[in-house]
CSV table of C-alpha atoms in Angstrom, one decimal:
chain,number,residue,atom,x,y,z
A,776,MET,CA,2.2,-28.1,9.9
A,777,PRO,CA,4.5,-25.1,9.7
A,778,ALA,CA,3.0,-21.7,9.5
A,779,PRO,CA,3.0,-20.0,6.0
A,780,ALA,CA,6.1,-17.9,5.4
A,781,LEU,CA,5.8,-14.2,6.1
A,782,ARG,CA,5.6,-11.6,3.4
A,783,LEU,CA,7.9,-8.6,3.6
A,784,ALA,CA,6.9,-5.0,2.7
A,785,LEU,CA,9.0,-1.9,2.5
A,786,GLU,CA,7.8,1.7,2.9
A,787,ALA,CA,9.9,3.8,0.6
A,788,ASP,CA,8.6,7.4,0.6
A,789,GLY,CA,11.2,10.1,0.6
A,790,ASP,CA,14.6,9.3,2.1
A,791,GLY,CA,13.2,7.4,5.1
A,792,ALA,CA,10.8,7.5,8.0
A,793,HIS,CA,12.9,10.1,9.9
A,794,PRO,CA,12.3,13.8,8.9
A,795,ALA,CA,16.0,14.4,8.8
A,796,ALA,CA,16.8,11.2,6.8
A,797,TRP,CA,17.9,13.3,3.8
A,798,ARG,CA,21.0,14.3,5.7
A,799,ARG,CA,22.2,10.6,5.6
A,800,ALA,CA,21.1,10.0,2.0
A,801,ALA,CA,23.6,8.7,-0.6
A,802,HIS,CA,22.4,11.3,-3.1
A,803,THR,CA,22.1,15.1,-3.2
A,804,PRO,CA,18.6,16.5,-2.3
A,805,ASP,CA,17.9,17.5,-5.9
A,806,GLU,CA,18.0,13.8,-6.9
A,807,LEU,CA,15.2,12.8,-4.5
A,808,LEU,CA,12.4,13.0,-7.1
A,809,THR,CA,14.4,11.7,-10.1
A,810,PRO,CA,13.4,8.6,-12.0
A,811,ARG,CA,16.9,7.2,-11.7
A,812,ARG,CA,16.7,7.2,-7.9
A,813,LEU,CA,13.2,5.6,-7.8
A,814,THR,CA,14.3,2.9,-10.3
A,815,ARG,CA,17.4,2.2,-8.3
A,816,LEU,CA,15.4,1.9,-5.1
A,817,ALA,CA,12.8,-0.4,-6.6
A,818,ALA,CA,15.5,-2.6,-8.1
A,819,ALA,CA,17.2,-2.9,-4.7
A,820,ALA,CA,13.9,-3.9,-3.0
A,821,GLU,CA,13.0,-6.4,-5.7
A,822,ASN,CA,16.5,-8.0,-5.7
A,823,ALA,CA,16.4,-8.2,-1.9
A,824,GLY,CA,13.2,-10.2,-2.1
A,825,PHE,CA,10.6,-7.8,-0.8
A,826,THR,CA,7.0,-8.8,-1.7
A,827,LEU,CA,5.6,-5.2,-1.6
A,828,LEU,CA,6.9,-1.6,-1.9
A,829,THR,CA,4.5,1.0,-0.4
A,830,LEU,CA,4.5,4.7,-1.1
A,831,GLU,CA,3.1,7.3,1.3
A,832,ASP,CA,1.2,10.2,-0.1
A,833,GLY,CA,-1.0,13.2,0.8
A,834,LEU,CA,-2.0,16.4,-0.9
A,835,LEU,CA,0.2,18.7,1.2
A,836,PRO,CA,4.0,18.6,1.2
A,837,PRO,CA,5.4,15.9,3.5
A,838,GLY,CA,6.7,18.1,6.3
A,839,SER,CA,7.8,21.7,7.1
A,840,GLY,CA,10.7,23.6,8.5
A,841,PRO,CA,14.3,23.8,7.3
A,842,ASP,CA,14.5,20.3,5.8
A,843,PRO,CA,14.0,20.0,2.1
A,844,VAL,CA,10.8,18.1,1.2
A,845,GLY,CA,9.2,17.0,-2.0
A,846,ARG,CA,6.9,14.3,-3.3
A,847,ILE,CA,5.4,13.2,-6.6
A,848,GLY,CA,2.0,11.6,-6.4
A,849,ALA,CA,2.1,8.0,-5.1
A,850,VAL,CA,0.0,6.6,-7.9
A,851,GLU,CA,2.3,8.1,-10.5
A,852,ARG,CA,5.4,6.7,-8.7
A,853,ALA,CA,3.7,3.4,-8.4
A,854,ALA,CA,3.0,3.2,-12.1
A,855,PHE,CA,6.7,3.9,-12.8
A,856,VAL,CA,7.8,1.2,-10.3
A,857,ALA,CA,5.3,-1.3,-11.8
A,858,ALA,CA,6.7,-0.8,-15.3
A,859,ALA,CA,10.3,-1.1,-14.1
A,860,THR,CA,9.9,-4.3,-12.1
A,861,SER,CA,8.7,-7.9,-12.7
A,862,THR,CA,8.0,-9.5,-9.3
A,863,LEU,CA,7.9,-6.6,-6.8
A,864,ALA,CA,4.3,-5.5,-6.0
A,865,VAL,CA,3.5,-1.9,-5.2
A,866,ALA,CA,0.8,-0.2,-3.2
A,867,PRO,CA,0.4,3.6,-3.1
A,868,VAL,CA,-1.4,5.4,-0.3
A,869,VAL,CA,-4.5,7.1,-1.7
A,870,PRO,CA,-6.7,9.0,0.8
A,871,LEU,CA,-10.5,9.1,0.3
A,872,THR,CA,-11.3,11.9,2.7
A,873,TYR,CA,-11.9,14.4,-0.1
A,874,ALA,CA,-10.9,12.5,-3.3
A,875,GLU,CA,-13.6,11.3,-5.8
A,876,PRO,CA,-14.0,7.5,-5.7
A,877,PHE,CA,-14.7,7.4,-9.4
A,878,HIS,CA,-11.3,8.9,-10.2
A,879,VAL,CA,-9.5,6.8,-7.6
A,880,SER,CA,-11.0,3.6,-9.0
A,881,SER,CA,-9.8,4.5,-12.5
A,882,GLN,CA,-6.3,5.3,-11.4
A,883,LEU,CA,-5.9,2.2,-9.4
A,884,ALA,CA,-7.5,-0.1,-12.0
A,885,SER,CA,-5.1,1.4,-14.6
A,886,LEU,CA,-2.2,0.8,-12.2
A,887,ASP,CA,-3.1,-2.9,-11.8
A,888,HIS,CA,-3.2,-3.3,-15.6
A,889,ILE,CA,0.3,-1.8,-15.9
A,890,ALA,CA,1.6,-4.1,-13.2
A,891,ALA,CA,-0.2,-7.2,-14.5
A,892,GLY,CA,-1.9,-7.7,-11.1
A,893,ARG,CA,1.0,-6.7,-8.8
A,894,THR,CA,-0.7,-3.9,-7.0
A,895,GLY,CA,-2.4,-3.0,-3.7
A,896,TRP,CA,-4.0,0.1,-2.3
A,897,ILE,CA,-3.4,1.6,1.1
A,898,VAL,CA,-6.5,3.6,2.1
A,899,GLY,CA,-5.2,6.8,3.8
A,900,GLU,CA,-6.9,9.8,5.3
A,901,GLU,CA,-6.3,13.5,5.3
A,902,THR,CA,-6.4,15.2,8.7
A,903,ASP,CA,-5.2,18.8,7.9
A,904,PRO,CA,-8.0,21.3,7.2
A,905,ALA,CA,-5.7,22.9,4.6
A,906,VAL,CA,-6.3,19.8,2.4
A,907,ALA,CA,-10.1,20.6,2.4
A,908,ARG,CA,-9.4,24.1,1.3
A,909,ALA,CA,-7.1,22.8,-1.5
A,910,TRP,CA,-9.9,20.5,-2.7
A,911,GLY,CA,-12.5,23.2,-2.3
A,912,ARG,CA,-14.5,21.0,0.1
A,913,GLU,CA,-16.0,21.3,3.6
A,914,VAL,CA,-13.6,20.2,6.3
A,915,VAL,CA,-14.1,16.6,7.6
A,916,GLY,CA,-12.8,17.4,11.0
A,917,ASP,CA,-13.4,14.3,13.1
A,918,ALA,CA,-12.3,10.7,13.0
A,919,ALA,CA,-15.8,9.4,12.6
A,920,GLY,CA,-16.3,11.6,9.6
A,921,ARG,CA,-13.0,10.5,8.0
A,922,THR,CA,-14.0,6.8,8.6
A,923,ARG,CA,-17.3,7.4,7.0
A,924,GLU,CA,-15.7,8.9,3.9
A,925,SER,CA,-13.2,6.0,3.7
A,926,ARG,CA,-16.1,3.4,4.2
A,927,ASP,CA,-18.2,4.9,1.4
A,928,GLY,CA,-15.2,5.5,-0.8
A,929,VAL,CA,-13.9,2.0,-0.6
A,930,GLU,CA,-17.4,0.5,-1.2
A,931,ALA,CA,-17.8,2.8,-4.3
A,932,VAL,CA,-14.4,2.0,-5.7
A,933,ARG,CA,-14.9,-1.8,-5.2
A,934,ALA,CA,-18.3,-1.6,-6.9
A,935,LEU,CA,-16.7,0.4,-9.8
A,936,TRP,CA,-14.0,-2.3,-10.3
A,937,ASP,CA,-16.9,-4.8,-10.7
A,938,SER,CA,-18.9,-2.6,-13.1
A,939,TRP,CA,-17.1,-4.3,-16.0
A,940,GLU,CA,-17.4,-8.0,-16.0
A,941,ASP,CA,-14.2,-9.9,-16.8
A,942,ASP,CA,-15.3,-10.7,-20.4
A,943,ALA,CA,-16.8,-7.3,-21.1
A,944,VAL,CA,-14.1,-6.5,-23.7
A,945,ILE,CA,-14.6,-8.7,-26.7
A,946,ARG,CA,-12.6,-6.9,-29.4
A,947,SER,CA,-14.6,-8.5,-32.3
A,948,VAL,CA,-13.1,-7.4,-35.6
A,949,ALA,CA,-15.8,-9.3,-37.5
A,950,THR,CA,-18.7,-7.3,-35.9
A,951,GLY,CA,-16.8,-4.1,-35.2
A,952,ARG,CA,-17.6,-4.4,-31.5
A,953,TYR,CA,-15.1,-3.6,-28.8
A,954,LEU,CA,-17.4,-4.1,-25.8
A,955,ASP,CA,-20.3,-6.2,-24.8
A,956,ARG,CA,-22.6,-3.5,-23.3
A,957,GLU,CA,-24.6,-6.1,-21.5
A,958,ARG,CA,-21.5,-6.8,-19.3
A,959,LEU,CA,-21.2,-3.2,-18.2
A,960,HIS,CA,-23.2,-2.2,-15.1
A,961,TYR,CA,-24.3,1.0,-13.3
A,962,ILE,CA,-23.3,0.7,-9.7
A,963,ASP,CA,-26.0,3.1,-8.4
A,964,PHE,CA,-24.1,3.7,-5.1
A,965,THR,CA,-25.5,6.1,-2.6
A,966,GLY,CA,-23.5,7.0,0.5
A,967,ASP,CA,-24.0,9.4,3.3
A,968,THR,CA,-22.6,12.5,1.5
A,969,TYR,CA,-22.6,11.6,-2.3
A,970,ALA,CA,-23.8,9.2,-4.9
A,971,VAL,CA,-21.9,7.4,-7.8
A,972,LYS,CA,-23.8,6.0,-10.8
A,973,GLY,CA,-21.0,4.4,-12.9
A,974,PRO,CA,-20.0,2.3,-14.7
A,975,ALA,CA,-16.2,2.8,-14.6
A,976,ILE,CA,-14.2,3.9,-17.6
A,977,VAL,CA,-11.4,1.3,-17.2
A,978,PRO,CA,-11.9,-2.5,-17.5
A,979,ARG,CA,-11.9,-4.6,-14.4
A,980,PRO,CA,-8.4,-4.9,-12.9
A,981,PRO,CA,-6.5,-8.2,-13.6
A,982,GLN,CA,-6.9,-9.1,-9.9
A,983,GLY,CA,-10.6,-8.4,-10.1
A,984,GLN,CA,-10.2,-6.3,-6.9
A,985,LEU,CA,-6.8,-4.8,-5.9
A,986,VAL,CA,-5.6,-5.8,-2.5
A,987,VAL,CA,-6.9,-3.2,-0.1
A,988,LEU,CA,-4.7,-2.4,3.0
A,989,GLY,CA,-5.5,0.0,5.8
A,990,ARG,CA,-5.6,0.6,9.6
A,991,PRO,CA,-8.4,-1.1,11.4
A,992,GLY,CA,-10.7,1.7,12.8
A,993,ALA,CA,-9.8,4.1,10.0
A,994,VAL,CA,-11.3,1.7,7.5
A,995,PRO,CA,-14.0,-0.8,8.4
A,996,GLU,CA,-12.4,-4.2,8.8
A,997,GLU,CA,-14.8,-6.0,6.5
A,998,GLN,CA,-13.5,-3.8,3.6
A,999,LEU,CA,-9.9,-4.7,4.2
A,1000,ASP,CA,-7.9,-7.5,2.7
A,1001,VAL,CA,-4.8,-6.6,4.8
A,1002,ALA,CA,-4.9,-4.9,8.2
A,1003,LEU,CA,-1.8,-2.8,9.2
A,1004,VAL,CA,-1.3,-3.1,12.9
A,1005,ASP,CA,1.1,-1.4,15.2
A,1006,GLY,CA,2.0,-1.1,18.9
A,1007,PRO,CA,4.9,0.0,21.1
A,1008,ASP,CA,6.0,-3.5,21.8
A,1009,VAL,CA,5.6,-7.1,20.7
A,1010,THR,CA,2.9,-7.8,23.2
A,1011,ALA,CA,0.8,-4.9,21.9
A,1012,VAL,CA,1.4,-5.9,18.3
A,1013,ARG,CA,0.3,-9.5,19.1
A,1014,ALA,CA,-2.9,-8.2,20.8
A,1015,ALA,CA,-3.7,-5.9,17.9
A,1016,ALA,CA,-3.2,-8.7,15.4
A,1017,ARG,CA,-5.5,-11.0,17.4
A,1018,ALA,CA,-8.2,-8.3,17.6
A,1019,VAL,CA,-8.6,-7.9,13.8
A,1020,THR,CA,-10.7,-10.1,11.5
A,1021,ALA,CA,-9.2,-9.0,8.1
A,1022,PRO,CA,-7.9,-12.0,6.1
A,1023,ARG,CA,-4.3,-10.9,6.4
A,1024,VAL,CA,-2.3,-8.9,8.9
A,1025,LEU,CA,1.0,-7.0,8.5
A,1026,ALA,CA,2.9,-5.6,11.5
A,1027,GLU,CA,4.4,-2.1,11.2
A,1028,ILE,CA,8.1,-1.9,12.4
A,1029,GLU,CA,10.4,1.2,12.3
A,1030,VAL,CA,14.1,0.2,11.9
A,1031,ALA,CA,17.5,1.8,12.4
A,1032,LEU,CA,20.1,-0.9,11.9
A,1033,ASP,CA,23.8,-1.1,12.8
A,1034,THR,CA,26.0,-0.3,9.8
A,1035,PRO,CA,29.8,-0.7,9.4
A,1036,GLU,CA,30.1,3.1,10.0
A,1037,ALA,CA,27.8,3.5,13.1
A,1038,THR,CA,25.4,1.7,15.3
A,1039,GLY,CA,21.7,2.2,15.0
A,1040,ALA,CA,21.6,4.2,18.2
A,1041,GLU,CA,24.4,6.4,17.0
A,1042,ARG,CA,22.6,7.0,13.7
A,1043,VAL,CA,19.4,7.9,15.5
A,1044,ALA,CA,21.1,10.3,17.8
A,1045,ALA,CA,22.7,12.0,14.9
A,1046,LEU,CA,19.3,12.4,13.2
A,1047,GLU,CA,17.7,13.6,16.4
A,1048,ARG,CA,20.1,16.5,16.6
A,1049,HIS,CA,18.4,18.0,13.6
A,1050,ALA,CA,14.8,17.0,14.1
A,1051,PRO,CA,12.7,15.0,16.6
A,1052,ARG,CA,11.4,11.7,15.4
A,1053,PRO,CA,7.6,11.6,15.4
A,1054,ASP,CA,6.0,8.8,17.4
A,1055,HIS,CA,3.6,7.0,15.1
A,1056,GLY,CA,2.9,4.3,17.7
A,1057,ARG,CA,4.8,1.7,15.7
A,1058,LEU,CA,7.1,-1.1,17.0
A,1059,ARG,CA,10.7,0.1,16.8
A,1060,HIS,CA,14.0,-1.8,16.4
A,1061,ILE,CA,17.2,0.0,16.8
A,1062,GLY,CA,20.3,-2.2,16.7
A,1063,PRO,CA,21.9,-5.2,15.0
A,1064,ALA,CA,20.4,-7.0,12.0
A,1065,ALA,CA,20.4,-10.3,13.8
A,1066,GLU,CA,18.1,-8.9,16.5
A,1067,LEU,CA,15.6,-7.7,13.9
A,1068,VAL,CA,15.6,-11.2,12.4
A,1069,ALA,CA,14.8,-12.6,15.8
A,1070,LEU,CA,12.1,-10.0,16.4
A,1071,ILE,CA,10.4,-10.8,13.1
A,1072,GLU,CA,10.7,-14.5,13.7
A,1073,ASP,CA,9.1,-14.0,17.1
A,1074,LEU,CA,6.1,-12.3,15.4
A,1075,ALA,CA,5.7,-15.0,12.8
A,1076,ASP,CA,3.0,-16.9,14.7
A,1077,SER,CA,0.8,-13.8,15.1
A,1078,VAL,CA,1.0,-12.0,11.7
A,1079,ASP,CA,1.2,-12.7,8.0
A,1080,GLY,CA,4.0,-10.3,7.3
A,1081,VAL,CA,5.7,-7.1,8.3
A,1082,ARG,CA,6.1,-3.7,6.8
A,1083,LEU,CA,9.4,-2.1,7.5
A,1084,HIS,CA,9.9,1.6,7.8
A,1085,PRO,CA,13.7,2.4,7.6
A,1086,LEU,CA,14.6,5.6,9.3
A,1087,ALA,CA,17.2,6.3,6.6
A,1088,LEU,CA,16.6,4.3,3.4
A,1089,ASP,CA,20.1,4.6,1.9
A,1090,GLU,CA,21.7,3.3,5.1
A,1091,ASP,CA,19.1,0.7,6.2
A,1092,LEU,CA,18.1,-0.9,2.9
A,1093,PRO,CA,21.6,-2.3,2.2
A,1094,VAL,CA,21.7,-3.9,5.6
A,1095,LEU,CA,18.3,-5.3,5.1
A,1096,SER,CA,19.3,-6.7,1.7
A,1097,ARG,CA,22.6,-8.2,2.9
A,1098,LEU,CA,21.8,-9.5,6.4
A,1099,VAL,CA,18.1,-9.5,7.3
A,1100,LEU,CA,16.2,-10.8,4.4
A,1101,PRO,CA,18.7,-13.6,3.4
A,1102,ASP,CA,18.6,-14.8,7.0
A,1103,LEU,CA,14.8,-14.8,7.1
A,1104,PHE,CA,14.7,-16.7,3.8
A,1105,ASP,CA,17.3,-19.2,5.0
A,1106,ARG,CA,15.3,-19.9,8.1
A,1107,ARG,CA,12.1,-20.2,6.0
A,1108,VAL,CA,10.5,-17.5,8.2
A,1109,ALA,CA,9.8,-15.4,5.1
A,1110,ALA,CA,9.5,-16.1,1.3
A,1111,ARG,CA,10.2,-14.2,-1.9
A,1112,PRO,CA,7.4,-13.6,-4.4
A,1113,LEU,CA,7.3,-15.9,-7.4
A,1114,PRO,CA,7.6,-14.5,-10.9
A,1115,GLY,CA,4.3,-14.2,-12.8
A,1116,THR,CA,2.1,-14.1,-9.7
A,1117,THR,CA,-0.4,-11.4,-8.6
A,1118,LEU,CA,-0.2,-9.8,-5.2
A,1119,ARG,CA,-3.5,-11.5,-4.3
A,1120,SER,CA,-2.0,-15.0,-5.1
A,1121,THR,CA,1.2,-14.2,-3.3
A,1122,LEU,CA,-0.8,-13.3,-0.2
A,1123,GLY,CA,-3.0,-16.4,-0.5
A,1124,LEU,CA,-6.1,-14.3,-1.3
A,1125,GLU,CA,-8.7,-15.6,-3.8
A,1126,ARG,CA,-9.6,-13.6,-6.8
A,1127,PRO,CA,-13.1,-12.4,-6.0
A,1128,ALA,CA,-16.0,-13.1,-8.3
A,1129,ASN,CA,-17.6,-10.2,-10.0
A,1130,ARG,CA,-20.7,-9.2,-8.0
A,1131,PHE,CA,-22.8,-8.4,-11.1
A,1132,ALA,CA,-21.8,-11.6,-13.0
A,1133,ALA,CA,-22.5,-13.6,-9.9
A,1134,ALA,CA,-25.9,-11.9,-9.5
A,1135,GLY,CA,-26.7,-12.7,-13.2
A,1136,THR,CA,-25.8,-16.4,-12.7
A,1137,ARG,CA,-28.1,-16.6,-9.7
A,1138,GLU,CA,-31.0,-15.2,-11.7
A,1139,GLU,CA,-30.4,-17.6,-14.6
A,1140,ASN,CA,-30.4,-20.6,-12.1
A,1141,ARG,CA,-33.8,-19.7,-10.6
């Protein structure tokens, strides 16, 4: 039996993964944060056949130095993308190092309602002490502390999503009742550094639980639906994928493709003259589109999909759309998302039962 087709994700924050990508953008710097550009980018990704668009985020500006930088919150951008697309799923990065899980759960549940179930959540973390000062919180300075905050935050958020049973909203005109209060629940969560009582203020998301993505180690694997794995070469990526137990695995790949105007190597060299490219430990492909197709096909037996990080979006995305994704679809290595499906169903993940409803059913059956 052939392996299931891969799912393709695109990271689309800023002008690309390289800090100097704005120099090769097809727009002026003042257009970076405009709705028109975001709409155009989302439409290009959806038409190309990407399953998922991801949006990086953090409290501080994304970079420093002479390059122009700017960012609107990922959840706000994701809501705009969700309303402007029909099959493309979207997943914002939302760190939990200092954020309140109650507010995070409300934002993400609202996003899933806007998108009719086409959303995920990438659990991020904040490492800069300046973020703690901005939040007015004590610094969480070590990796173990950040993992603890992510662990407790994800558990609290997931419990809050379940605090409304699926049929809690009854909208009974005859009785004047909007809610069945018996189907709302206090979560009574107590973590290492805080407690959350609940219930949520937003009904349960259409997916029941949004698809939760993250890096193994930064987030406990048992809390992840999708693990994001990286490595400097294919062997390392394969090993990382084998080591995780999350239901799905996406490999991270940075790409700089040959274009009609310049090779990928020439484009990278031009960018490097202005700023060094940070090493995030991801697999990198610099060169022809056909070789990227071969690379992704080579990974197909080890992962469930890939997330591509173009070094310069306006140059790499057209090549991905014309040469890479069509070839992957023709070879049946990857598949487009189907209209009317949630991100969970696209990834082959079951819609989880509500923990409180399930507990009530067990009590009734005793």
